[in-house]
mmCIF file of C-alpha atoms in Angstrom:
data_model
loop_
_atom_site.group_PDB
_atom_site.id
_atom_site.type_symbol
_atom_site.label_atom_id
_atom_site.label_comp_id
_atom_site.label_asym_id
_atom_site.label_seq_id
_atom_site.Cartn_x
_atom_site.Cartn_y
_atom_site.Cartn_z
ATOM 1 C CA UNK A 1 53.928 -32.377 59.076
ATOM 2 C CA UNK A 2 54.398 -33.591 62.618
ATOM 3 C CA UNK A 3 56.647 -30.718 63.638
ATOM 4 C CA UNK A 4 53.789 -28.934 65.410
ATOM 5 C CA UNK A 5 51.283 -31.611 66.437
ATOM 6 C CA UNK A 6 49.721 -29.267 69.021
ATOM 7 C CA UNK A 7 48.186 -27.192 66.236
ATOM 8 C CA UNK A 8 45.506 -29.808 65.772
ATOM 9 C CA UNK A 9 43.031 -27.286 64.412
ATOM 10 C CA UNK A 10 45.362 -25.748 61.874
ATOM 11 C CA UNK A 11 45.357 -26.897 58.250
ATOM 12 C CA UNK A 12 48.369 -28.728 56.765
ATOM 13 C CA UNK A 13 49.903 -25.662 55.136
ATOM 14 C CA UNK A 14 50.327 -24.132 58.561
ATOM 15 C CA UNK A 15 51.626 -27.092 60.554
ATOM 16 C CA UNK A 16 55.263 -26.777 59.618
ATOM 17 C CA UNK A 17 54.739 -28.655 56.379
ATOM 18 C CA UNK A 18 55.583 -25.568 54.417
ATOM 19 C CA UNK A 19 59.019 -23.943 54.360
ATOM 20 C CA UNK A 20 57.468 -20.509 53.888
ATOM 21 C CA UNK A 21 55.932 -20.639 57.353
ATOM 22 C CA UNK A 22 59.106 -19.228 58.930
ATOM 23 C CA UNK A 23 59.194 -16.314 56.463
ATOM 24 C CA UNK A 24 55.562 -15.590 57.330
ATOM 25 C CA UNK A 25 56.430 -15.617 61.044
ATOM 26 C CA UNK A 26 59.537 -13.420 60.648
ATOM 27 C CA UNK A 27 57.750 -10.840 58.488
ATOM 28 C CA UNK A 28 54.887 -10.886 61.008
ATOM 29 C CA UNK A 29 57.257 -10.067 63.866
ATOM 30 C CA UNK A 30 58.915 -7.312 61.802
ATOM 31 C CA UNK A 31 55.475 -5.881 61.058
ATOM 32 C CA UNK A 32 54.774 -5.434 64.759
ATOM 33 C CA UNK A 33 57.492 -2.761 64.784
ATOM 34 C CA UNK A 34 57.165 -1.461 61.208
ATOM 35 C CA UNK A 35 53.389 -1.046 61.373
ATOM 36 C CA UNK A 36 53.440 0.465 64.860
ATOM 37 C CA UNK A 37 55.959 3.105 63.740
ATOM 38 C CA UNK A 38 54.022 3.686 60.494
ATOM 39 C CA UNK A 39 50.760 4.262 62.395
ATOM 40 C CA UNK A 40 52.347 6.478 65.048
ATOM 41 C CA UNK A 41 54.335 8.577 62.555
ATOM 42 C CA UNK A 42 51.586 8.958 59.968
ATOM 43 C CA UNK A 43 48.501 9.178 62.152
ATOM 44 C CA UNK A 44 48.761 9.111 65.928
ATOM 45 C CA UNK A 45 51.157 12.052 66.361
ATOM 46 C CA UNK A 46 49.683 14.021 63.466
ATOM 47 C CA UNK A 47 47.148 16.720 64.273
ATOM 48 C CA UNK A 48 43.787 15.556 62.937
ATOM 49 C CA UNK A 49 45.165 12.050 62.301
ATOM 50 C CA UNK A 50 46.096 12.529 58.636
ATOM 51 C CA UNK A 51 48.993 14.414 57.075
ATOM 52 C CA UNK A 52 48.235 17.222 54.647
ATOM 53 C CA UNK A 53 49.750 17.118 51.163
ATOM 54 C CA UNK A 54 52.705 19.358 52.051
ATOM 55 C CA UNK A 55 53.202 17.373 55.229
ATOM 56 C CA UNK A 56 53.355 14.024 53.373
ATOM 57 C CA UNK A 57 55.847 15.389 50.856
ATOM 58 C CA UNK A 58 58.057 16.793 53.620
ATOM 59 C CA UNK A 59 57.794 13.539 55.598
ATOM 60 C CA UNK A 60 58.803 11.305 52.685
ATOM 61 C CA UNK A 61 61.638 13.657 51.702
ATOM 62 C CA UNK A 62 63.560 12.506 54.746
ATOM 63 C CA UNK A 63 65.890 9.700 53.541
ATOM 64 C CA UNK A 64 65.485 7.561 56.659
ATOM 65 C CA UNK A 65 61.694 7.834 56.520
ATOM 66 C CA UNK A 66 61.715 6.975 52.820
ATOM 67 C CA UNK A 67 63.790 3.837 53.397
ATOM 68 C CA UNK A 68 61.703 2.862 56.465
ATOM 69 C CA UNK A 69 58.434 3.127 54.530
ATOM 70 C CA UNK A 70 59.840 1.138 51.592
ATOM 71 C CA UNK A 71 61.026 -1.615 53.949
ATOM 72 C CA UNK A 72 57.559 -1.580 55.521
ATOM 73 C CA UNK A 73 55.977 -1.852 52.061
ATOM 74 C CA UNK A 74 58.159 -4.836 51.115
ATOM 75 C CA UNK A 75 57.644 -6.696 54.400
ATOM 76 C CA UNK A 76 53.861 -6.148 54.506
ATOM 77 C CA UNK A 77 53.474 -7.202 50.864
ATOM 78 C CA UNK A 78 55.479 -10.400 51.369
ATOM 79 C CA UNK A 79 53.474 -11.200 54.515
ATOM 80 C CA UNK A 80 50.176 -10.545 52.706
ATOM 81 C CA UNK A 81 51.130 -12.646 49.664
ATOM 82 C CA UNK A 82 52.237 -15.572 51.847
ATOM 83 C CA UNK A 83 49.009 -15.309 53.850
ATOM 84 C CA UNK A 84 46.870 -15.461 50.721
ATOM 85 C CA UNK A 85 49.019 -18.329 49.471
ATOM 86 C CA UNK A 86 48.507 -20.431 52.594
ATOM 87 C CA UNK A 87 44.733 -19.921 52.360
ATOM 88 C CA UNK A 88 44.726 -20.954 48.702
ATOM 89 C CA UNK A 89 46.926 -23.997 49.404
ATOM 90 C CA UNK A 90 44.341 -25.176 51.935
ATOM 91 C CA UNK A 91 42.008 -25.698 48.986
ATOM 92 C CA UNK A 92 44.303 -28.559 48.024
ATOM 93 C CA UNK A 93 45.469 -27.491 44.567
ATOM 94 C CA UNK A 94 47.366 -29.851 42.287
ATOM 95 C CA UNK A 95 51.154 -29.249 41.992
ATOM 96 C CA UNK A 96 50.534 -27.481 38.675
ATOM 97 C CA UNK A 97 47.910 -25.138 40.157
ATOM 98 C CA UNK A 98 50.189 -24.545 43.147
ATOM 99 C CA UNK A 99 52.942 -23.399 40.773
ATOM 100 C CA UNK A 100 50.466 -21.053 39.080
ATOM 101 C CA UNK A 101 49.391 -19.674 42.482
ATOM 102 C CA UNK A 102 53.045 -19.097 43.416
ATOM 103 C CA UNK A 103 53.758 -17.399 40.099
ATOM 104 C CA UNK A 104 50.705 -15.121 40.151
ATOM 105 C CA UNK A 105 51.246 -14.081 43.777
ATOM 106 C CA UNK A 106 54.935 -13.393 43.116
ATOM 107 C CA UNK A 107 54.003 -11.181 40.161
ATOM 108 C CA UNK A 108 51.301 -9.349 42.147
ATOM 109 C CA UNK A 109 53.652 -8.788 45.082
ATOM 110 C CA UNK A 110 56.413 -7.522 42.769
ATOM 111 C CA UNK A 111 53.902 -5.204 41.071
ATOM 112 C CA UNK A 112 52.642 -3.838 44.409
ATOM 113 C CA UNK A 113 56.194 -3.213 45.661
ATOM 114 C CA UNK A 114 57.279 -1.581 42.383
ATOM 115 C CA UNK A 115 54.166 0.609 42.352
ATOM 116 C CA UNK A 116 54.709 1.632 45.985
ATOM 117 C CA UNK A 117 58.364 2.547 45.407
ATOM 118 C CA UNK A 118 57.444 4.533 42.290
ATOM 119 C CA UNK A 119 54.638 6.309 44.159
ATOM 120 C CA UNK A 120 56.847 7.193 47.122
ATOM 121 C CA UNK A 121 59.565 8.474 44.801
ATOM 122 C CA UNK A 122 57.124 10.658 42.834
ATOM 123 C CA UNK A 123 55.652 12.081 46.052
ATOM 124 C CA UNK A 124 59.008 12.972 47.583
ATOM 125 C CA UNK A 125 60.120 14.510 44.268
ATOM 126 C CA UNK A 126 57.305 17.033 44.565
ATOM 127 C CA UNK A 127 59.028 18.706 47.512
ATOM 128 C CA UNK B 1 34.716 -48.491 42.970
ATOM 129 C CA UNK B 2 33.764 -45.759 45.362
ATOM 130 C CA UNK B 3 35.051 -42.557 43.838
ATOM 131 C CA UNK B 4 34.661 -40.807 47.185
ATOM 132 C CA UNK B 5 37.501 -42.877 48.607
ATOM 133 C CA UNK B 6 39.898 -41.883 45.869
ATOM 134 C CA UNK B 7 39.221 -38.180 45.559
ATOM 135 C CA UNK B 8 40.179 -36.098 48.600
ATOM 136 C CA UNK B 9 37.352 -33.950 49.908
ATOM 137 C CA UNK B 10 38.482 -30.483 48.915
ATOM 138 C CA UNK B 11 35.181 -28.758 48.377
ATOM 139 C CA UNK B 12 35.747 -26.197 51.095
ATOM 140 C CA UNK B 13 38.807 -24.961 53.005
ATOM 141 C CA UNK B 14 39.308 -26.926 56.209
ATOM 142 C CA UNK B 15 39.691 -23.744 58.214
ATOM 143 C CA UNK B 16 36.141 -22.745 57.310
ATOM 144 C CA UNK B 17 34.600 -25.907 58.725
ATOM 145 C CA UNK B 18 33.095 -24.785 62.053
ATOM 146 C CA UNK B 19 32.100 -28.236 63.324
ATOM 147 C CA UNK B 20 33.568 -29.294 66.665
ATOM 148 C CA UNK B 21 35.965 -26.406 66.986
ATOM 149 C CA UNK B 22 37.620 -25.199 70.170
ATOM 150 C CA UNK B 23 38.793 -21.705 70.944
ATOM 151 C CA UNK B 24 42.051 -22.168 69.016
ATOM 152 C CA UNK B 25 40.073 -23.228 65.965
ATOM 153 C CA UNK B 26 37.883 -20.145 66.079
ATOM 154 C CA UNK B 27 40.971 -18.029 66.724
ATOM 155 C CA UNK B 28 42.541 -19.468 63.586
ATOM 156 C CA UNK B 29 39.461 -18.779 61.458
ATOM 157 C CA UNK B 30 39.291 -15.201 62.725
ATOM 158 C CA UNK B 31 43.019 -14.835 62.075
ATOM 159 C CA UNK B 32 42.458 -15.674 58.430
ATOM 160 C CA UNK B 33 39.333 -13.554 58.029
ATOM 161 C CA UNK B 34 41.128 -10.530 59.499
ATOM 162 C CA UNK B 35 44.131 -11.366 57.299
ATOM 163 C CA UNK B 36 41.982 -11.330 54.163
ATOM 164 C CA UNK B 37 40.407 -8.065 55.284
ATOM 165 C CA UNK B 38 43.844 -6.549 55.841
ATOM 166 C CA UNK B 39 45.017 -7.656 52.388
ATOM 167 C CA UNK B 40 41.963 -5.941 50.896
ATOM 168 C CA UNK B 41 42.709 -2.841 52.947
ATOM 169 C CA UNK B 42 46.356 -2.849 51.817
ATOM 170 C CA UNK B 43 45.293 -2.875 48.168
ATOM 171 C CA UNK B 44 42.786 -0.031 48.706
ATOM 172 C CA UNK B 45 45.306 1.939 50.778
ATOM 173 C CA UNK B 46 48.012 1.730 48.099
ATOM 174 C CA UNK B 47 45.493 2.680 45.416
ATOM 175 C CA UNK B 48 44.166 5.695 47.347
ATOM 176 C CA UNK B 49 47.705 6.991 47.928
ATOM 177 C CA UNK B 50 47.971 7.626 44.179
ATOM 178 C CA UNK B 51 45.900 10.782 44.876
ATOM 179 C CA UNK B 52 49.137 12.239 46.242
ATOM 180 C CA UNK B 53 50.459 12.373 42.674
ATOM 181 C CA UNK B 54 47.407 14.348 41.533
ATOM 182 C CA UNK B 55 48.061 17.526 43.435
ATOM 183 C CA UNK B 56 47.384 19.188 46.740
ATOM 184 C CA UNK B 57 43.650 19.851 46.206
ATOM 185 C CA UNK B 58 42.834 16.190 45.471
ATOM 186 C CA UNK B 59 44.654 14.911 48.537
ATOM 187 C CA UNK B 60 43.316 17.522 50.936
ATOM 188 C CA UNK B 61 39.777 16.856 49.675
ATOM 189 C CA UNK B 62 40.310 13.168 50.384
ATOM 190 C CA UNK B 63 41.553 13.684 53.944
ATOM 191 C CA UNK B 64 38.481 15.831 54.662
ATOM 192 C CA UNK B 65 36.331 12.926 53.449
ATOM 193 C CA UNK B 66 38.369 10.402 55.439
ATOM 194 C CA UNK B 67 37.485 12.211 58.676
ATOM 195 C CA UNK B 68 33.739 11.718 58.210
ATOM 196 C CA UNK B 69 31.900 9.167 60.422
ATOM 197 C CA UNK B 70 31.471 6.420 57.781
ATOM 198 C CA UNK B 71 35.248 6.348 57.264
ATOM 199 C CA UNK B 72 35.863 6.403 61.004
ATOM 200 C CA UNK B 73 33.615 3.345 61.385
ATOM 201 C CA UNK B 74 35.743 1.583 58.740
ATOM 202 C CA UNK B 75 38.891 2.688 60.598
ATOM 203 C CA UNK B 76 37.464 1.228 63.801
ATOM 204 C CA UNK B 77 36.926 -2.121 62.047
ATOM 205 C CA UNK B 78 40.468 -1.804 60.677
ATOM 206 C CA UNK B 79 41.855 -1.276 64.193
ATOM 207 C CA UNK B 80 40.068 -4.404 65.370
ATOM 208 C CA UNK B 81 41.521 -6.381 62.452
ATOM 209 C CA UNK B 82 45.073 -5.127 62.958
ATOM 210 C CA UNK B 83 45.095 -5.600 66.729
ATOM 211 C CA UNK B 84 43.509 -9.059 66.652
ATOM 212 C CA UNK B 85 45.692 -10.288 63.786
ATOM 213 C CA UNK B 86 48.887 -8.931 65.368
ATOM 214 C CA UNK B 87 48.269 -10.313 68.847
ATOM 215 C CA UNK B 88 46.962 -13.686 67.712
ATOM 216 C CA UNK B 89 49.875 -13.790 65.275
ATOM 217 C CA UNK B 90 52.291 -13.448 68.189
ATOM 218 C CA UNK B 91 50.644 -16.480 69.814
ATOM 219 C CA UNK B 92 50.672 -18.515 66.588
ATOM 220 C CA UNK B 93 54.344 -17.722 66.043
ATOM 221 C CA UNK B 94 55.343 -18.639 69.587
ATOM 222 C CA UNK B 95 53.317 -21.857 69.586
ATOM 223 C CA UNK B 96 54.537 -22.684 66.076
ATOM 224 C CA UNK B 97 58.106 -22.436 67.343
ATOM 225 C CA UNK B 98 57.246 -24.666 70.294
ATOM 226 C CA UNK B 99 57.172 -21.875 72.894
ATOM 227 C CA UNK B 100 54.382 -21.834 75.482
ATOM 228 C CA UNK B 101 52.554 -24.692 73.811
ATOM 229 C CA UNK B 102 50.836 -25.961 76.953
ATOM 230 C CA UNK B 103 49.691 -22.442 77.838
ATOM 231 C CA UNK B 104 48.505 -21.415 74.395
ATOM 232 C CA UNK B 105 44.850 -20.972 75.402
ATOM 233 C CA UNK B 106 45.733 -18.870 78.431
ATOM 234 C CA UNK B 107 48.130 -16.913 76.226
ATOM 235 C CA UNK B 108 45.249 -16.278 73.821
ATOM 236 C CA UNK B 109 43.024 -14.767 76.494
ATOM 237 C CA UNK B 110 45.830 -12.676 77.998
ATOM 238 C CA UNK B 111 46.673 -11.307 74.546
ATOM 239 C CA UNK B 112 42.995 -10.653 73.861
ATOM 240 C CA UNK B 113 42.829 -8.699 77.133
ATOM 241 C CA UNK B 114 45.774 -6.584 75.993
ATOM 242 C CA UNK B 115 44.087 -6.276 72.597
ATOM 243 C CA UNK B 116 40.877 -5.013 74.158
ATOM 244 C CA UNK B 117 42.778 -2.253 75.964
ATOM 245 C CA UNK B 118 44.643 -1.311 72.767
ATOM 246 C CA UNK B 119 41.404 -1.355 70.776
ATOM 247 C CA UNK B 120 39.551 0.899 73.237
ATOM 248 C CA UNK B 121 42.478 3.348 73.443
ATOM 249 C CA UNK B 122 43.083 3.508 69.690
ATOM 250 C CA UNK B 123 39.378 3.826 68.870
ATOM 251 C CA UNK B 124 38.941 6.545 71.470
ATOM 252 C CA UNK B 125 41.960 8.340 69.997
ATOM 253 C CA UNK B 126 40.608 7.960 66.466
ATOM 254 C CA UNK B 127 37.203 9.454 67.222
ATOM 255 C CA UNK B 128 38.501 12.279 69.399
ATOM 256 C CA UNK B 129 41.536 13.399 67.372
ATOM 257 C CA UNK B 130 39.634 13.691 64.104
ATOM 258 C CA UNK B 131 36.948 15.990 65.537
#
């Protein structure tokens, strides 16, 4: 808990007392690149800012793009789940409730990733 | 026996207590509020993308709707959330790893300056490219 004493305003879950902090930081750094590329490729360089149906299908049909977007999906979901977790842990749950929180968030994250992969696969199959 | 001494005060998350906070405290609160907003957006975004499985007409109708001013206002709020969360996240990560600890407040304002430029540019791009 004393690993980062300079974060005097941060709650305990943030101040190095939680081993998941590093995963949150690493996924956050990865997101800087993954999200920037996602926004540029899907919006900023696209005329009108949004891809048409045919355009989305063609875009996702590219194997590299497909893999990139799936990696983005996984990283952003893990980052989001860990963020929600750290907020919930600040409420000071009992060890039992903490296990429930971990279990529910793991299930939700797995569901979101599975759904996203399925969706991407269905879309690219329409090409 | 005073029960208050035995039971930790957990009525409200510590990060939501605004009393006696400095800039880093407010930055942390805003980091979490933008984070929660981005989680909500992620869920909505994934759900809306299901329209792509329902045919060309459904999706193209949606993108016409998404270019209307109410949606662009939401996109502008989204840009603020992404840019703030990303830049403040860089600072939190560096400071958390022990880098630039003594300069963390200056780092915050420098990053916010960069964020302001990014926000103005991206918002300008959003409102002009969707015309």
